[in-house]
């Protein structure tokens, strides 16, 4: 740039530097000569010439001063030219170095341009494939949006049906809660009745237990009395048999006593009759009489002892009969006593209580089953509500996720469009470089 500008400037010549008055003098001569030639007859105007000469001298003086100034400026210009030549030399060296660097840079840029051309071609191919993918994705998104619209319509209808079902379930729940409250009151009443009946049952069971204990005790006493009665009857029969034997023995002894008394009387009579006839036989008869008396006394004592024993046996038999009669009266009194309930009445009352207990237990079980069914219905309703809420939450999350995916797709499409625009701008830029 500097070389072309310096070459375009005119170089100063020696005539311009050393003879600066040549041109103005010629001008002044050209000015003065016509004046002299134009007025040959005006010699009278000498004053004017003098003034012209004075002016010419002043002009020459000014021109000399100007020449000196121009000489100084010329020297300054020469110095500047030398500095500029040195600067020109430096700039030429720099220019050569810059040209070398520019050649290297140009080679690098050509290599970069080639690489960028290949990269641009690859981006063009990728852009074409991406455009195809985007067109396919747009079609898929359109289909997906259509499906989403259909699903949204289905979801709206499903929400409407679920709301109606929820309203009906709420009404059923209110009815079931009302019936459950009624069932709770009935259950409380039944529980109160059951408690009263259980208390009554415990009281009756206590009475039954006491009566069973009394009956067991009386049964044991009855069994003991029966055993005692049977033992007394056996003993009575034995005593009766012994009494009969003793009576037979007594009868035999009485007959023997009567026979002995008869013999004694006969012997007495014989002794009285024979006392007069035979004196020697009196001792023998006395001995026989004494023996007979002794035997009679012994038989009488034995008979008396037997009579006493028989009387004792009779007394014992009478006492045993009285005891047996008292036992029989006690058993009959126990059987016919109106104060103590009979076993049949106790069993019938116990059966009635057990039947009433079973009916109350059945009612309680039915109430519990109804309560369990109501609780199951409540749990099922809560589960349905939870499922409905979960479905709504999932639908909202799905819609949110779809919106995020749609936003991502939109941002990706915008990014791809911006990359496409940038690719077209880069293509134009590289084409501009190719044109250069």
Tab-separated table of C-alpha atoms in Angstrom:
chain	number	residue	atom	x	y	z
A	1	UNK	CA	0.000	0.000	0.000
A	2	UNK	CA	2.770	2.417	0.895
A	3	UNK	CA	4.836	1.481	-2.173
A	4	UNK	CA	1.966	2.114	-4.544
A	5	UNK	CA	1.238	5.428	-2.860
A	6	UNK	CA	4.886	6.489	-3.032
A	7	UNK	CA	5.172	5.447	-6.634
A	8	UNK	CA	2.137	7.539	-7.486
A	9	UNK	CA	3.729	10.704	-5.996
A	10	UNK	CA	6.017	12.730	-8.399
A	11	UNK	CA	9.624	12.727	-7.367
A	12	UNK	CA	11.178	16.212	-6.980
A	13	UNK	CA	13.677	17.231	-9.634
A	14	UNK	CA	16.887	19.213	-9.280
A	15	UNK	CA	15.417	22.112	-11.212
A	16	UNK	CA	12.592	22.426	-8.743
A	17	UNK	CA	15.003	22.371	-5.824
A	18	UNK	CA	17.773	24.665	-7.069
A	19	UNK	CA	15.914	26.956	-9.473
A	20	UNK	CA	12.696	27.801	-7.790
A	21	UNK	CA	12.381	31.177	-9.465
A	22	UNK	CA	12.311	29.881	-12.977
A	23	UNK	CA	8.623	29.457	-13.130
A	24	UNK	CA	7.571	32.625	-11.285
A	25	UNK	CA	10.196	34.655	-13.115
A	26	UNK	CA	8.831	33.422	-16.355
A	27	UNK	CA	5.446	34.322	-15.094
A	28	UNK	CA	6.582	37.738	-14.004
A	29	UNK	CA	8.443	38.277	-17.305
A	30	UNK	CA	5.409	37.165	-19.109
A	31	UNK	CA	3.554	39.737	-17.142
A	32	UNK	CA	6.072	42.498	-17.612
A	33	UNK	CA	6.860	41.976	-21.259
A	34	UNK	CA	3.363	42.479	-22.473
A	35	UNK	CA	3.108	45.569	-20.437
A	36	UNK	CA	6.226	46.960	-22.133
A	37	UNK	CA	5.124	45.927	-25.538
A	38	UNK	CA	1.597	47.025	-24.982
A	39	UNK	CA	2.613	50.526	-24.055
A	40	UNK	CA	5.660	51.623	-26.103
A	41	UNK	CA	4.520	55.095	-26.070
A	42	UNK	CA	4.032	55.444	-22.377
A	43	UNK	CA	7.509	56.342	-21.272
A	44	UNK	CA	5.955	58.820	-19.047
A	45	UNK	CA	4.753	56.144	-16.764
A	46	UNK	CA	8.196	55.558	-15.225
A	47	UNK	CA	6.819	55.695	-11.727
A	48	UNK	CA	4.714	52.784	-12.441
A	49	UNK	CA	7.703	50.790	-13.604
A	50	UNK	CA	9.597	51.649	-10.518
A	51	UNK	CA	6.763	50.506	-8.410
A	52	UNK	CA	6.682	47.349	-10.453
A	53	UNK	CA	10.383	46.882	-9.913
A	54	UNK	CA	9.961	47.455	-6.222
A	55	UNK	CA	7.194	44.993	-6.218
A	56	UNK	CA	9.334	42.602	-8.235
A	57	UNK	CA	12.178	43.027	-5.753
A	58	UNK	CA	9.864	42.408	-2.870
A	59	UNK	CA	8.494	39.456	-4.737
A	60	UNK	CA	12.000	38.175	-5.369
A	61	UNK	CA	12.834	38.660	-1.709
A	62	UNK	CA	9.696	36.736	-0.773
A	63	UNK	CA	10.587	34.114	-3.294
A	64	UNK	CA	14.072	33.804	-1.841
A	65	UNK	CA	12.622	33.389	1.596
A	66	UNK	CA	10.208	30.880	0.202
A	67	UNK	CA	13.097	29.120	-1.529
A	68	UNK	CA	14.936	28.889	1.782
A	69	UNK	CA	11.857	27.544	3.469
A	70	UNK	CA	11.409	25.083	0.655
A	71	UNK	CA	15.053	24.052	0.945
A	72	UNK	CA	14.575	23.428	4.677
A	73	UNK	CA	11.403	21.563	3.997
A	74	UNK	CA	13.209	19.660	1.259
A	75	UNK	CA	15.878	18.591	3.689
A	76	UNK	CA	13.153	17.588	6.111
A	77	UNK	CA	11.432	15.703	3.343
A	78	UNK	CA	14.676	13.948	2.445
A	79	UNK	CA	15.097	12.925	6.035
A	80	UNK	CA	11.511	11.733	6.072
A	81	UNK	CA	12.147	9.911	2.792
A	82	UNK	CA	15.130	8.153	4.330
A	83	UNK	CA	13.049	7.202	7.368
A	84	UNK	CA	10.284	6.116	5.058
A	85	UNK	CA	12.698	4.063	3.007
A	86	UNK	CA	13.928	2.394	6.164
A	87	UNK	CA	10.349	1.873	7.215
A	88	UNK	CA	9.684	0.650	3.686
A	89	UNK	CA	12.496	-1.843	4.054
A	90	UNK	CA	11.146	-3.004	7.396
A	91	UNK	CA	7.654	-3.147	6.011
A	92	UNK	CA	8.882	-5.109	3.005
A	93	UNK	CA	10.476	-7.588	5.383
A	94	UNK	CA	7.268	-7.709	7.347
A	95	UNK	CA	5.327	-8.001	4.126
A	96	UNK	CA	7.465	-10.906	3.051
A	97	UNK	CA	6.981	-12.535	6.426
A	98	UNK	CA	3.256	-11.797	6.296
A	99	UNK	CA	3.087	-13.166	2.770
A	100	UNK	CA	4.827	-16.324	3.977
A	101	UNK	CA	2.470	-16.554	6.956
A	102	UNK	CA	-0.467	-15.765	4.706
A	103	UNK	CA	0.601	-18.541	2.342
A	104	UNK	CA	0.822	-20.931	5.279
A	105	UNK	CA	-2.481	-19.635	6.586
A	106	UNK	CA	-3.961	-19.970	3.120
A	107	UNK	CA	-2.733	-23.564	2.956
A	108	UNK	CA	-4.197	-24.208	6.389
A	109	UNK	CA	-7.407	-22.469	5.419
A	110	UNK	CA	-7.629	-24.488	2.220
A	111	UNK	CA	-7.155	-27.645	4.289
A	112	UNK	CA	-9.751	-26.370	6.756
A	113	UNK	CA	-12.048	-25.494	3.861
A	114	UNK	CA	-11.652	-28.997	2.475
A	115	UNK	CA	-12.325	-30.493	5.923
A	116	UNK	CA	-15.241	-28.157	6.401
A	117	UNK	CA	-16.551	-29.084	2.963
A	118	UNK	CA	-16.427	-32.753	3.922
A	119	UNK	CA	-17.968	-31.888	7.277
A	120	UNK	CA	-20.589	-29.810	5.501
A	121	UNK	CA	-21.368	-32.649	3.161
A	122	UNK	CA	-21.631	-34.958	6.151
A	123	UNK	CA	-23.855	-32.426	7.906
A	124	UNK	CA	-25.930	-32.154	4.735
A	125	UNK	CA	-26.337	-35.911	4.667
A	126	UNK	CA	-27.072	-35.919	8.384
A	127	UNK	CA	-29.456	-33.026	7.895
A	128	UNK	CA	-31.238	-34.932	5.159
A	129	UNK	CA	-31.466	-38.018	7.360
A	130	UNK	CA	-32.485	-35.794	10.273
A	131	UNK	CA	-35.116	-34.140	8.139
A	132	UNK	CA	-36.384	-37.544	7.165
A	133	UNK	CA	-36.342	-38.556	10.828
A	134	UNK	CA	-38.045	-35.320	11.775
A	135	UNK	CA	-40.688	-35.854	9.143
A	136	UNK	CA	-41.205	-39.370	10.447
A	137	UNK	CA	-41.238	-38.061	14.001
A	138	UNK	CA	-43.706	-35.368	12.999
A	139	UNK	CA	-45.962	-37.997	11.491
A	140	UNK	CA	-45.518	-40.103	14.604
A	141	UNK	CA	-46.212	-37.066	16.767
A	142	UNK	CA	-49.302	-36.315	14.736
A	143	UNK	CA	-50.466	-39.905	15.168
A	144	UNK	CA	-49.493	-39.767	18.820
A	145	UNK	CA	-51.381	-36.499	19.264
A	146	UNK	CA	-54.375	-38.071	17.581
A	147	UNK	CA	-54.140	-41.028	19.941
A	148	UNK	CA	-53.718	-38.640	22.858
A	149	UNK	CA	-56.808	-36.741	21.768
A	150	UNK	CA	-58.718	-40.014	21.590
A	151	UNK	CA	-57.326	-41.090	24.945
A	152	UNK	CA	-58.217	-37.684	26.363
A	153	UNK	CA	-61.767	-38.086	25.129
A	154	UNK	CA	-61.860	-41.569	26.627
A	155	UNK	CA	-60.375	-40.189	29.849
A	156	UNK	CA	-63.038	-37.461	29.939
A	157	UNK	CA	-65.790	-40.036	29.476
A	158	UNK	CA	-64.104	-42.267	32.034
A	159	UNK	CA	-63.843	-39.331	34.429
A	160	UNK	CA	-67.526	-38.595	33.925
A	161	UNK	CA	-68.437	-42.228	34.581
A	162	UNK	CA	-66.092	-42.338	37.560
A	163	UNK	CA	-67.650	-39.176	38.951
A	164	UNK	CA	-71.104	-40.673	38.603
A	165	UNK	CA	-69.859	-43.893	40.184
A	166	UNK	CA	-68.157	-41.868	42.901
A	167	UNK	CA	-71.383	-39.982	43.541
A	168	UNK	CA	-73.316	-43.247	43.704
A	169	UNK	CA	-70.616	-44.737	45.935
A	170	UNK	CA	-70.834	-41.712	48.202
A	171	UNK	CA	-74.594	-42.110	48.408
A	172	UNK	CA	-74.172	-45.816	49.074
A	173	UNK	CA	-71.501	-44.979	51.615
A	174	UNK	CA	-73.817	-42.550	53.356
A	175	UNK	CA	-76.578	-45.168	53.347
A	176	UNK	CA	-74.134	-47.809	54.534
A	177	UNK	CA	-72.835	-45.451	57.244
A	178	UNK	CA	-76.443	-44.804	58.331
A	179	UNK	CA	-77.182	-48.524	58.292
A	180	UNK	CA	-73.849	-49.113	59.998
A	181	UNK	CA	-74.815	-46.644	62.722
A	182	UNK	CA	-78.119	-48.450	63.062
A	183	UNK	CA	-76.228	-51.730	63.076
A	184	UNK	CA	-73.880	-50.331	65.709
A	185	UNK	CA	-76.817	-49.321	67.903
A	186	UNK	CA	-78.408	-52.723	67.329
A	187	UNK	CA	-75.065	-54.328	68.053
A	188	UNK	CA	-74.732	-52.325	71.254
A	189	UNK	CA	-78.287	-53.304	72.239
A	190	UNK	CA	-77.598	-56.923	71.375
A	191	UNK	CA	-74.311	-56.744	73.251
A	192	UNK	CA	-76.154	-55.315	76.263
A	193	UNK	CA	-78.790	-58.033	75.999
A	194	UNK	CA	-76.057	-60.580	75.507
A	195	UNK	CA	-74.270	-59.216	78.575
A	196	UNK	CA	-77.484	-59.454	80.604
A	197	UNK	CA	-78.129	-62.933	79.275
A	198	UNK	CA	-74.528	-63.894	79.934
A	199	UNK	CA	-74.903	-62.646	83.499
A	200	UNK	CA	-78.152	-64.576	83.727
A	201	UNK	CA	-76.427	-67.555	82.180
A	202	UNK	CA	-73.563	-67.306	84.666
A	203	UNK	CA	-76.100	-66.999	87.500
A	204	UNK	CA	-78.064	-69.964	86.174
A	205	UNK	CA	-74.838	-71.862	85.609
A	206	UNK	CA	-73.833	-71.056	89.182
A	207	UNK	CA	-77.262	-72.199	90.366
A	208	UNK	CA	-76.986	-75.232	88.137
A	209	UNK	CA	-73.492	-75.902	89.444
A	210	UNK	CA	-74.741	-75.516	93.019
A	211	UNK	CA	-77.742	-77.722	92.264
A	212	UNK	CA	-75.449	-80.200	90.549
A	213	UNK	CA	-73.185	-80.120	93.591
A	214	UNK	CA	-76.265	-80.575	95.802
A	215	UNK	CA	-77.517	-83.317	93.526
A	216	UNK	CA	-74.071	-84.928	93.519
A	217	UNK	CA	-73.926	-84.653	97.283
A	218	UNK	CA	-77.476	-85.977	97.589
A	219	UNK	CA	-76.657	-88.649	95.032
A	220	UNK	CA	-73.622	-89.618	97.061
A	221	UNK	CA	-75.741	-89.536	100.219
A	222	UNK	CA	-78.459	-91.484	98.425
A	223	UNK	CA	-75.913	-93.989	97.190
A	224	UNK	CA	-74.494	-94.210	100.708
A	225	UNK	CA	-77.997	-94.569	102.116
A	226	UNK	CA	-78.777	-97.157	99.471
A	227	UNK	CA	-75.605	-99.019	100.325
A	228	UNK	CA	-76.391	-98.647	104.002
A	229	UNK	CA	-79.984	-99.685	103.346
A	230	UNK	CA	-78.857	-102.671	101.341
A	231	UNK	CA	-76.359	-103.521	104.071
A	232	UNK	CA	-79.058	-103.063	106.705
A	233	UNK	CA	-81.456	-105.146	104.635
A	234	UNK	CA	-78.812	-107.846	104.284
A	235	UNK	CA	-78.045	-107.573	107.991
A	236	UNK	CA	-81.782	-107.577	108.729
A	237	UNK	CA	-82.249	-110.657	106.651
A	238	UNK	CA	-79.296	-112.232	108.425
A	239	UNK	CA	-80.730	-111.210	111.793
A	240	UNK	CA	-84.136	-112.497	110.769
A	241	UNK	CA	-82.524	-115.741	109.727
A	242	UNK	CA	-80.625	-115.839	113.029
A	243	UNK	CA	-83.821	-114.932	114.831
A	244	UNK	CA	-85.648	-117.693	113.097
A	245	UNK	CA	-82.815	-120.039	114.022
A	246	UNK	CA	-82.851	-118.792	117.599
A	247	UNK	CA	-86.605	-119.064	117.690
A	248	UNK	CA	-86.260	-122.621	116.435
A	249	UNK	CA	-83.608	-123.287	119.076
A	250	UNK	CA	-85.802	-121.623	121.699
A	251	UNK	CA	-88.719	-123.662	120.535
A	252	UNK	CA	-86.582	-126.773	120.794
A	253	UNK	CA	-85.313	-125.694	124.187
A	254	UNK	CA	-88.845	-124.930	125.323
A	255	UNK	CA	-90.040	-128.277	124.143
A	256	UNK	CA	-87.005	-129.830	125.820
A	257	UNK	CA	-87.744	-127.771	128.932
A	258	UNK	CA	-91.310	-128.866	128.926
A	259	UNK	CA	-90.223	-132.426	128.388
A	260	UNK	CA	-87.681	-132.079	131.177
A	261	UNK	CA	-90.265	-130.480	133.417
A	262	UNK	CA	-92.570	-133.257	132.559
A	263	UNK	CA	-89.829	-135.727	133.366
A	264	UNK	CA	-89.101	-133.900	136.594
A	265	UNK	CA	-92.739	-134.016	137.520
A	266	UNK	CA	-92.886	-137.641	136.575
A	267	UNK	CA	-89.741	-138.340	138.497
A	268	UNK	CA	-91.154	-136.459	141.470
A	269	UNK	CA	-94.278	-138.427	141.364
A	270	UNK	CA	-92.289	-141.599	140.927
A	271	UNK	CA	-90.061	-140.624	143.776
A	272	UNK	CA	-92.994	-139.936	145.942
A	273	UNK	CA	-94.556	-143.219	145.002
A	274	UNK	CA	-91.339	-145.190	145.260
A	275	UNK	CA	-90.160	-143.584	148.489
A	276	UNK	CA	-92.381	-145.825	150.409
A	277	UNK	CA	-91.349	-148.921	148.557
A	278	UNK	CA	-87.628	-148.671	148.087
A	279	UNK	CA	-85.444	-146.900	150.469
A	280	UNK	CA	-82.112	-147.737	148.747
A	281	UNK	CA	-83.218	-146.167	145.502
A	282	UNK	CA	-83.903	-142.770	147.112
A	283	UNK	CA	-80.292	-141.594	146.819
A	284	UNK	CA	-80.234	-142.418	143.120
A	285	UNK	CA	-83.485	-140.679	142.572
A	286	UNK	CA	-82.274	-137.621	144.413
A	287	UNK	CA	-79.195	-137.589	142.303
A	288	UNK	CA	-81.292	-137.895	139.167
A	289	UNK	CA	-83.622	-135.196	140.397
A	290	UNK	CA	-80.757	-132.915	141.223
A	291	UNK	CA	-79.241	-133.561	137.788
A	292	UNK	CA	-82.584	-132.918	136.178
A	293	UNK	CA	-82.973	-129.711	138.134
A	294	UNK	CA	-79.506	-128.622	137.175
A	295	UNK	CA	-80.194	-129.443	133.544
A	296	UNK	CA	-83.486	-127.645	133.803
A	297	UNK	CA	-81.815	-124.632	135.348
A	298	UNK	CA	-79.130	-124.695	132.694
A	299	UNK	CA	-81.724	-124.987	129.972
A	300	UNK	CA	-83.723	-122.204	131.586
A	301	UNK	CA	-80.645	-119.962	131.786
A	302	UNK	CA	-79.760	-120.783	128.214
A	303	UNK	CA	-83.346	-120.168	127.236
A	304	UNK	CA	-83.344	-116.898	129.128
A	305	UNK	CA	-80.093	-115.873	127.420
A	306	UNK	CA	-81.570	-116.824	124.104
A	307	UNK	CA	-84.683	-114.824	124.910
A	308	UNK	CA	-82.545	-111.841	125.845
A	309	UNK	CA	-80.522	-112.226	122.674
A	310	UNK	CA	-83.704	-112.567	120.660
A	311	UNK	CA	-85.088	-109.495	122.361
A	312	UNK	CA	-81.872	-107.582	121.581
A	313	UNK	CA	-82.027	-108.749	118.003
A	314	UNK	CA	-85.656	-107.692	117.827
A	315	UNK	CA	-84.770	-104.302	119.258
A	316	UNK	CA	-81.890	-103.922	116.781
A	317	UNK	CA	-84.156	-105.064	113.959
A	318	UNK	CA	-86.761	-102.571	115.045
A	319	UNK	CA	-84.205	-99.767	115.172
A	320	UNK	CA	-82.887	-100.726	111.761
A	321	UNK	CA	-86.436	-100.815	110.395
A	322	UNK	CA	-87.031	-97.385	111.888
A	323	UNK	CA	-83.770	-96.102	110.360
A	324	UNK	CA	-84.729	-97.646	107.015
A	325	UNK	CA	-88.126	-96.030	107.200
A	326	UNK	CA	-86.530	-92.673	108.037
A	327	UNK	CA	-84.169	-93.056	105.075
A	328	UNK	CA	-87.074	-93.931	102.825
A	329	UNK	CA	-88.972	-90.911	104.114
A	330	UNK	CA	-85.922	-88.682	103.477
A	331	UNK	CA	-85.564	-89.941	99.926
A	332	UNK	CA	-89.267	-89.496	99.285
A	333	UNK	CA	-89.110	-86.014	100.833
A	334	UNK	CA	-86.111	-85.145	98.668
A	335	UNK	CA	-87.910	-86.431	95.586
A	336	UNK	CA	-91.174	-84.692	96.420
A	337	UNK	CA	-89.639	-81.461	97.861
A	338	UNK	CA	-91.040	-78.366	96.020
A	339	UNK	CA	-88.185	-76.136	97.235
A	340	UNK	CA	-85.479	-78.040	95.375
A	341	UNK	CA	-85.905	-78.219	91.606
A	342	UNK	CA	-86.043	-81.555	89.942
A	343	UNK	CA	-83.456	-82.738	87.479
A	344	UNK	CA	-85.915	-82.587	84.586
A	345	UNK	CA	-86.832	-78.958	85.335
A	346	UNK	CA	-83.169	-78.043	85.729
A	347	UNK	CA	-82.321	-79.791	82.483
A	348	UNK	CA	-85.218	-78.111	80.652
A	349	UNK	CA	-84.240	-74.701	82.043
A	350	UNK	CA	-80.602	-75.345	81.125
A	351	UNK	CA	-81.627	-76.373	77.598
A	352	UNK	CA	-83.728	-73.202	77.270
A	353	UNK	CA	-80.834	-71.072	78.485
A	354	UNK	CA	-78.437	-72.813	76.104
A	355	UNK	CA	-80.874	-72.348	73.232
A	356	UNK	CA	-81.279	-68.679	74.096
A	357	UNK	CA	-77.497	-68.380	74.336
A	358	UNK	CA	-77.102	-70.016	70.920
A	359	UNK	CA	-79.713	-67.671	69.412
A	360	UNK	CA	-77.969	-64.638	70.906
A	361	UNK	CA	-74.624	-65.952	69.728
A	362	UNK	CA	-76.084	-66.412	66.253
A	363	UNK	CA	-77.489	-62.879	66.325
A	364	UNK	CA	-74.122	-61.594	67.486
A	365	UNK	CA	-72.378	-63.533	64.716
A	366	UNK	CA	-74.833	-62.168	62.151
A	367	UNK	CA	-74.236	-58.648	63.442
A	368	UNK	CA	-70.479	-59.187	63.332
A	369	UNK	CA	-70.788	-60.583	59.792
A	370	UNK	CA	-72.859	-57.545	58.798
A	371	UNK	CA	-70.268	-55.271	60.390
A	372	UNK	CA	-67.476	-57.145	58.620
A	373	UNK	CA	-69.374	-56.869	55.328
A	374	UNK	CA	-69.852	-53.132	55.897
A	375	UNK	CA	-66.170	-52.737	56.745
A	376	UNK	CA	-65.276	-54.739	53.630
A	377	UNK	CA	-67.566	-52.521	51.550
A	378	UNK	CA	-65.922	-49.470	53.130
A	379	UNK	CA	-62.458	-50.876	52.404
A	380	UNK	CA	-63.508	-51.701	48.832
A	381	UNK	CA	-64.883	-48.171	48.400
A	382	UNK	CA	-61.677	-46.730	49.840
A	383	UNK	CA	-59.666	-48.980	47.517
A	384	UNK	CA	-61.767	-47.842	44.541
A	385	UNK	CA	-61.280	-44.225	45.564
A	386	UNK	CA	-57.561	-44.799	45.948
A	387	UNK	CA	-57.430	-46.448	42.522
A	388	UNK	CA	-59.411	-43.574	40.989
A	389	UNK	CA	-57.129	-41.013	42.631
A	390	UNK	CA	-54.054	-42.970	41.546
A	391	UNK	CA	-55.411	-43.171	38.001
A	392	UNK	CA	-56.076	-39.440	37.973
A	393	UNK	CA	-52.603	-38.751	39.393
A	394	UNK	CA	-51.063	-41.104	36.830
A	395	UNK	CA	-53.038	-39.421	34.058
A	396	UNK	CA	-51.867	-36.005	35.253
A	397	UNK	CA	-48.285	-37.263	35.484
A	398	UNK	CA	-48.635	-38.805	32.033
A	399	UNK	CA	-50.002	-35.539	30.651
A	400	UNK	CA	-47.183	-33.626	32.371
A	401	UNK	CA	-44.630	-36.068	31.011
A	402	UNK	CA	-46.141	-35.792	27.536
A	403	UNK	CA	-46.058	-32.014	27.789
A	404	UNK	CA	-42.386	-32.206	28.815
A	405	UNK	CA	-41.674	-34.580	25.933
A	406	UNK	CA	-43.557	-32.253	23.590
A	407	UNK	CA	-41.522	-29.322	24.881
A	408	UNK	CA	-38.342	-31.354	24.418
A	409	UNK	CA	-39.436	-32.261	20.887
A	410	UNK	CA	-40.236	-28.612	20.155
A	411	UNK	CA	-36.861	-27.495	21.528
A	412	UNK	CA	-35.136	-30.220	19.555
A	413	UNK	CA	-36.989	-29.181	16.399
A	414	UNK	CA	-36.099	-25.558	17.022
A	415	UNK	CA	-32.493	-26.562	17.631
A	416	UNK	CA	-32.446	-28.629	14.455
A	417	UNK	CA	-33.975	-25.702	12.555
A	418	UNK	CA	-31.394	-23.331	14.022
A	419	UNK	CA	-28.638	-25.793	13.115
A	420	UNK	CA	-30.109	-26.005	9.652
A	421	UNK	CA	-30.108	-22.222	9.343
A	422	UNK	CA	-26.555	-22.112	10.677
A	423	UNK	CA	-25.568	-24.809	8.186
A	424	UNK	CA	-27.046	-22.816	5.335
A	425	UNK	CA	-25.221	-19.695	6.606
A	426	UNK	CA	-21.966	-21.656	6.853
A	427	UNK	CA	-22.549	-22.986	3.366
A	428	UNK	CA	-23.007	-19.448	2.090
A	429	UNK	CA	-19.877	-18.392	3.990
A	430	UNK	CA	-17.812	-21.211	2.490
A	431	UNK	CA	-19.250	-20.498	-0.953
A	432	UNK	CA	-18.192	-16.876	-0.447
A	433	UNK	CA	-14.663	-18.070	0.353
A	434	UNK	CA	-14.719	-20.318	-2.700
A	435	UNK	CA	-15.733	-17.362	-4.836
A	436	UNK	CA	-12.866	-15.385	-3.357
